[in-house]
Amino acid sequence: MPGKNKLQRFAENLTFDNLFQLQYEELVKGFDLKGNWSKNFFKNDNDIVLELGCGKGEYTIGLAKKYPDKNFIGIDIKGSRMYLGLKEARDDKMRNVAFIRTRINLIEMCFGKDEISEIWITFPDPQPRDTLAKKRLTSPWFLAMYKKFLKPGGIIHLKTDNIIFFESTLDVIKENEYQLLYSSYDIYNEGIDDELTRIQTYYEKKWLARGTKIKYLKFKINRHES
Ligand SMILES: C[S@@+](CC[C@H](N)C(=O)[O-])C[C@H]1O[C@@H](n2cnc3c(N)ncnc32)[C@H](O)[C@@H]1O
């Protein structure tokens, strides 16, 4: 049987109780789960981990299955892609997963101070031109925003096929004296290859099929403010 088309997925998305579709106009009025995800949604005090630009949500779902004692939230603007992750979470009765459909630029309105423990950025759009550097999800602008809700010592992971994105992230880490914990230009041949990095997304599989080396790094944003 062929898969559902976009309109069918959009309609079914309205039935998921773990999908939040948040427009700017609603967020500025105040989002009631901001600062309250543990108490009012997950109903536990476990760590909350984000996947930004989650697409079909392979990391969100894959990590949530490996770590039932943590909570995971996938975020993307494309609801028809996230449908696949949502459906798997529902079919497998996963209670530690949620998805948000919104622009990543707006997520400081979704989370309170110190609410998030870790962030995964998986195969982000590379924005390769210098003029688009600000739009990269690891640009200083985005990192300053993540600091507003990432716990002190919180970790950011990046997995990408794109060398410009990877090296510009290494530059930002160096220039801001963030703490680089690990980096590899070719994770499967020379890097750590463990249960965290081995989950593969739709885009990762496409790049691997073309023989592209997969790059991975993780780092800590050390807070300068108290
Ligand atoms: C290249 S795809 C990667 C998807 C998935 N992580 C994977 O590896 O298969 C990039 C994803 O980021 C999402 N994205 C890019 N910029 C975004 C933004 N500002 N807000 C929300 N989603 C965004 C796109 O919709 C897309 O699904």
CSV table of C-alpha atoms and ligand atoms in Angstrom, one decimal:
chain,number,residue,atom,x,y,z
A,1,MET,CA,0.0,0.0,0.0
A,2,PRO,CA,1.5,3.4,-0.9
A,3,GLY,CA,2.5,5.8,1.9
A,4,LYS,CA,0.2,8.6,2.9
A,5,ASN,CA,0.4,11.8,1.0
A,6,LYS,CA,1.2,15.2,2.6
A,7,LEU,CA,-2.4,16.2,3.2
A,8,GLN,CA,-3.3,12.9,4.8
A,9,ARG,CA,-0.2,13.2,7.1
A,10,PHE,CA,-1.2,16.8,8.0
A,11,ALA,CA,-4.7,15.6,8.9
A,12,GLU,CA,-3.3,12.7,11.0
A,13,ASN,CA,-0.8,15.0,12.7
A,14,LEU,CA,-3.7,16.8,14.3
A,15,THR,CA,-4.5,13.5,16.2
A,16,PHE,CA,-1.2,13.1,18.0
A,17,ASP,CA,-1.2,14.3,21.5
A,18,ASN,CA,2.6,14.7,21.6
A,19,LEU,CA,2.8,17.1,18.6
A,20,PHE,CA,2.8,20.8,19.2
A,21,GLN,CA,2.4,23.0,16.1
A,22,LEU,CA,3.5,26.4,17.2
A,23,GLN,CA,3.3,29.6,15.2
A,24,TYR,CA,5.0,32.9,16.2
A,25,GLU,CA,1.7,34.6,17.0
A,26,GLU,CA,0.8,31.9,19.6
A,27,LEU,CA,4.3,31.7,21.0
A,28,VAL,CA,4.5,35.4,21.8
A,29,LYS,CA,1.3,35.2,23.8
A,30,GLY,CA,3.1,32.6,26.0
A,31,PHE,CA,3.4,28.8,25.6
A,32,ASP,CA,2.2,27.0,28.7
A,33,LEU,CA,4.7,24.2,28.6
A,34,LYS,CA,7.7,26.6,28.6
A,35,GLY,CA,9.5,25.8,31.8
A,36,ASN,CA,6.9,23.1,32.6
A,37,TRP,CA,7.7,20.2,30.3
A,38,SER,CA,8.8,17.9,33.1
A,39,LYS,CA,5.9,18.6,35.4
A,40,ASN,CA,3.0,19.0,32.9
A,41,PHE,CA,4.0,16.8,29.9
A,42,PHE,CA,6.6,14.1,30.6
A,43,LYS,CA,5.5,13.9,34.3
A,44,ASN,CA,8.9,13.0,35.5
A,45,ASP,CA,12.2,14.8,36.3
A,46,ASN,CA,14.3,13.0,33.7
A,47,ASP,CA,16.7,14.9,31.4
A,48,ILE,CA,15.2,16.5,28.3
A,49,VAL,CA,17.2,16.2,25.0
A,50,LEU,CA,16.4,18.1,21.8
A,51,GLU,CA,16.9,17.1,18.2
A,52,LEU,CA,16.9,20.2,15.9
A,53,GLY,CA,15.9,19.9,12.3
A,54,CYS,CA,14.8,16.4,13.1
A,55,GLY,CA,13.2,15.5,9.8
A,56,LYS,CA,11.7,12.1,10.3
A,57,GLY,CA,13.0,12.0,13.8
A,58,GLU,CA,15.4,9.1,13.6
A,59,TYR,CA,17.6,10.4,16.5
A,60,THR,CA,14.6,11.4,18.6
A,61,ILE,CA,13.1,7.9,18.3
A,62,GLY,CA,16.4,6.0,18.3
A,63,LEU,CA,17.7,7.7,21.4
A,64,ALA,CA,14.3,7.5,23.2
A,65,LYS,CA,14.3,3.7,22.7
A,66,LYS,CA,17.9,3.3,24.0
A,67,TYR,CA,17.3,5.7,26.9
A,68,PRO,CA,13.8,5.3,28.3
A,69,ASP,CA,15.0,7.2,31.4
A,70,LYS,CA,15.4,10.4,29.3
A,71,ASN,CA,12.9,12.5,27.4
A,72,PHE,CA,13.3,13.6,23.8
A,73,ILE,CA,11.8,16.4,21.7
A,74,GLY,CA,12.3,16.5,17.9
A,75,ILE,CA,11.8,19.9,16.3
A,76,ASP,CA,11.3,20.7,12.6
A,77,ILE,CA,9.2,23.0,10.4
A,78,LYS,CA,8.2,20.1,8.1
A,79,GLY,CA,5.2,18.3,9.6
A,80,SER,CA,4.9,15.7,6.9
A,81,ARG,CA,8.4,14.4,7.7
A,82,MET,CA,7.9,14.4,11.5
A,83,TYR,CA,4.7,12.3,10.9
A,84,LEU,CA,6.9,9.2,10.5
A,85,GLY,CA,8.5,9.7,13.9
A,86,LEU,CA,5.2,10.6,15.5
A,87,LYS,CA,3.6,7.4,14.1
A,88,GLU,CA,6.4,5.2,15.4
A,89,ALA,CA,6.2,6.8,18.8
A,90,ARG,CA,2.5,6.1,18.9
A,91,ASP,CA,2.7,2.6,17.5
A,92,ASP,CA,5.4,1.7,20.1
A,93,LYS,CA,3.6,3.5,22.9
A,94,MET,CA,6.6,5.7,23.7
A,95,ARG,CA,5.8,8.1,26.5
A,96,ASN,CA,9.3,9.8,26.5
A,97,VAL,CA,8.9,11.5,23.0
A,98,ALA,CA,7.4,14.7,21.8
A,99,PHE,CA,7.7,16.7,18.6
A,100,ILE,CA,7.3,20.4,18.0
A,101,ARG,CA,6.6,21.8,14.5
A,102,THR,CA,8.0,25.3,14.5
A,103,ARG,CA,10.9,27.4,13.3
A,104,ILE,CA,14.1,26.7,15.3
A,105,ASN,CA,14.6,30.5,15.5
A,106,LEU,CA,11.6,30.6,17.9
A,107,ILE,CA,12.5,27.9,20.3
A,108,GLU,CA,13.6,30.1,23.1
A,109,MET,CA,9.8,30.7,23.5
A,110,CYS,CA,9.3,27.0,24.0
A,111,PHE,CA,11.8,26.2,26.8
A,112,GLY,CA,12.6,27.8,30.2
A,113,LYS,CA,16.0,28.4,31.8
A,114,ASP,CA,18.1,25.3,32.3
A,115,GLU,CA,15.2,23.1,31.0
A,116,ILE,CA,17.3,21.2,28.4
A,117,SER,CA,20.2,18.9,29.0
A,118,GLU,CA,21.5,18.1,25.5
A,119,ILE,CA,21.0,19.1,21.9
A,120,TRP,CA,21.5,17.0,18.8
A,121,ILE,CA,21.8,18.8,15.4
A,122,THR,CA,21.5,16.2,12.7
A,123,PHE,CA,22.4,16.9,9.1
A,124,PRO,CA,21.4,20.6,9.2
A,125,ASP,CA,20.9,22.6,6.0
A,126,PRO,CA,24.5,23.6,5.3
A,127,GLN,CA,23.9,27.3,4.4
A,128,PRO,CA,27.3,27.1,2.6
A,129,ARG,CA,27.6,30.8,1.4
A,130,ASP,CA,29.4,33.1,3.7
A,131,THR,CA,26.4,35.5,3.6
A,132,LEU,CA,24.2,32.7,5.0
A,133,ALA,CA,26.6,31.8,7.9
A,134,LYS,CA,24.3,33.5,10.4
A,135,LYS,CA,21.6,31.0,9.5
A,136,ARG,CA,23.7,27.9,10.4
A,137,LEU,CA,22.3,26.2,13.4
A,138,THR,CA,25.7,26.5,15.2
A,139,SER,CA,26.2,30.2,14.4
A,140,PRO,CA,26.9,32.5,17.4
A,141,TRP,CA,23.3,33.8,17.1
A,142,PHE,CA,21.8,30.3,17.5
A,143,LEU,CA,24.3,29.3,20.3
A,144,ALA,CA,23.4,32.4,22.3
A,145,MET,CA,19.8,31.4,22.0
A,146,TYR,CA,20.4,27.8,23.1
A,147,LYS,CA,22.3,29.1,26.2
A,148,LYS,CA,19.0,30.5,27.4
A,149,PHE,CA,17.6,27.1,28.0
A,150,LEU,CA,20.5,24.7,28.0
A,151,LYS,CA,21.7,23.6,31.5
A,152,PRO,CA,25.3,24.7,32.5
A,153,GLY,CA,27.5,22.0,31.2
A,154,GLY,CA,24.9,20.9,28.6
A,155,ILE,CA,26.3,19.2,25.5
A,156,ILE,CA,25.6,20.0,21.9
A,157,HIS,CA,26.2,17.2,19.3
A,158,LEU,CA,26.6,17.8,15.6
A,159,LYS,CA,26.5,15.2,12.9
A,160,THR,CA,26.9,16.4,9.3
A,161,ASP,CA,28.1,15.5,5.8
A,162,ASN,CA,29.1,19.1,5.1
A,163,ILE,CA,32.7,20.2,5.6
A,164,ILE,CA,32.0,23.9,5.5
A,165,PHE,CA,29.3,23.6,8.2
A,166,PHE,CA,31.6,21.3,10.3
A,167,GLU,CA,34.6,23.6,10.1
A,168,SER,CA,32.7,26.7,10.7
A,169,THR,CA,31.3,25.1,13.9
A,170,LEU,CA,34.9,24.2,14.9
A,171,ASP,CA,35.8,27.9,14.4
A,172,VAL,CA,32.9,29.1,16.5
A,173,ILE,CA,33.9,26.7,19.3
A,174,LYS,CA,37.5,28.0,19.2
A,175,GLU,CA,36.7,31.7,18.9
A,176,ASN,CA,34.3,31.5,21.9
A,177,GLU,CA,36.5,29.2,23.9
A,178,TYR,CA,33.7,26.6,24.2
A,179,GLN,CA,34.9,23.2,25.3
A,180,LEU,CA,35.3,20.8,22.4
A,181,LEU,CA,34.8,17.3,23.8
A,182,TYR,CA,35.3,15.3,20.6
A,183,SER,CA,35.5,15.7,16.8
A,184,SER,CA,36.1,13.4,13.8
A,185,TYR,CA,36.0,14.1,10.1
A,186,ASP,CA,35.2,10.5,9.4
A,187,ILE,CA,33.3,8.9,12.2
A,188,TYR,CA,32.9,5.4,10.9
A,189,ASN,CA,36.6,5.0,9.9
A,190,GLU,CA,38.6,7.0,12.4
A,191,GLY,CA,36.2,8.1,15.1
A,192,ILE,CA,34.2,6.8,17.9
A,193,ASP,CA,31.5,4.5,16.5
A,194,ASP,CA,29.2,3.8,19.4
A,195,GLU,CA,25.5,3.4,20.1
A,196,LEU,CA,25.0,7.2,20.1
A,197,THR,CA,26.6,7.9,16.8
A,198,ARG,CA,25.5,4.8,15.0
A,199,ILE,CA,21.9,5.9,14.6
A,200,GLN,CA,21.5,6.9,11.0
A,201,THR,CA,19.0,9.4,9.6
A,202,TYR,CA,17.4,9.6,6.2
A,203,TYR,CA,19.9,12.2,5.0
A,204,GLU,CA,22.9,10.4,6.5
A,205,LYS,CA,22.0,7.2,4.6
A,206,LYS,CA,21.8,9.3,1.4
A,207,TRP,CA,25.2,10.8,2.0
A,208,LEU,CA,26.8,7.4,3.0
A,209,ALA,CA,25.4,5.8,-0.2
A,210,ARG,CA,27.4,8.5,-2.2
A,211,GLY,CA,30.6,7.7,-0.2
A,212,THR,CA,30.6,11.0,1.8
A,213,LYS,CA,32.5,10.9,5.1
A,214,ILE,CA,30.3,11.6,8.1
A,215,LYS,CA,31.6,14.2,10.5
A,216,TYR,CA,30.7,14.4,14.2
A,217,LEU,CA,31.6,16.6,17.1
A,218,LYS,CA,30.3,17.4,20.5
A,219,PHE,CA,31.0,20.4,22.7
A,220,LYS,CA,29.9,22.3,25.8
A,221,ILE,CA,28.9,25.9,25.9
A,222,ASN,CA,30.3,27.1,29.2
A,223,ARG,CA,28.1,29.8,30.7
A,224,HIS,CA,29.8,33.1,31.4
A,225,GLU,CA,26.9,34.6,33.2
A,226,SER,CA,26.0,33.4,36.7
B,1,LIG,C1,18.8,18.2,5.6
B,1,LIG,S1,17.4,18.0,6.5
B,1,LIG,C2,17.9,16.8,7.7
B,1,LIG,C3,16.7,16.1,8.4
B,1,LIG,C4,17.1,15.0,9.4
B,1,LIG,N1,17.9,15.5,10.5
B,1,LIG,C5,18.0,14.0,8.7
B,1,LIG,O1,19.2,13.9,9.0
B,1,LIG,O2,17.4,13.2,7.9
B,1,LIG,C6,17.3,19.5,7.4
B,1,LIG,C7,16.0,19.6,8.2
B,1,LIG,O3,16.0,20.8,9.0
B,1,LIG,C8,14.8,21.5,8.9
B,1,LIG,N2,15.0,22.9,9.1
B,1,LIG,C9,15.9,23.7,8.5
B,1,LIG,N3,15.9,24.9,9.0
B,1,LIG,C10,14.9,24.9,9.9
B,1,LIG,C11,14.4,25.9,10.8
B,1,LIG,N4,14.9,27.2,10.8
B,1,LIG,N5,13.4,25.6,11.6
B,1,LIG,C12,12.9,24.3,11.6
B,1,LIG,N6,13.3,23.3,10.9
B,1,LIG,C13,14.3,23.6,10.0
B,1,LIG,C14,14.2,21.1,7.5
B,1,LIG,O4,12.8,21.2,7.5
B,1,LIG,C15,14.8,19.7,7.3
B,1,LIG,O5,13.8,18.7,7.7
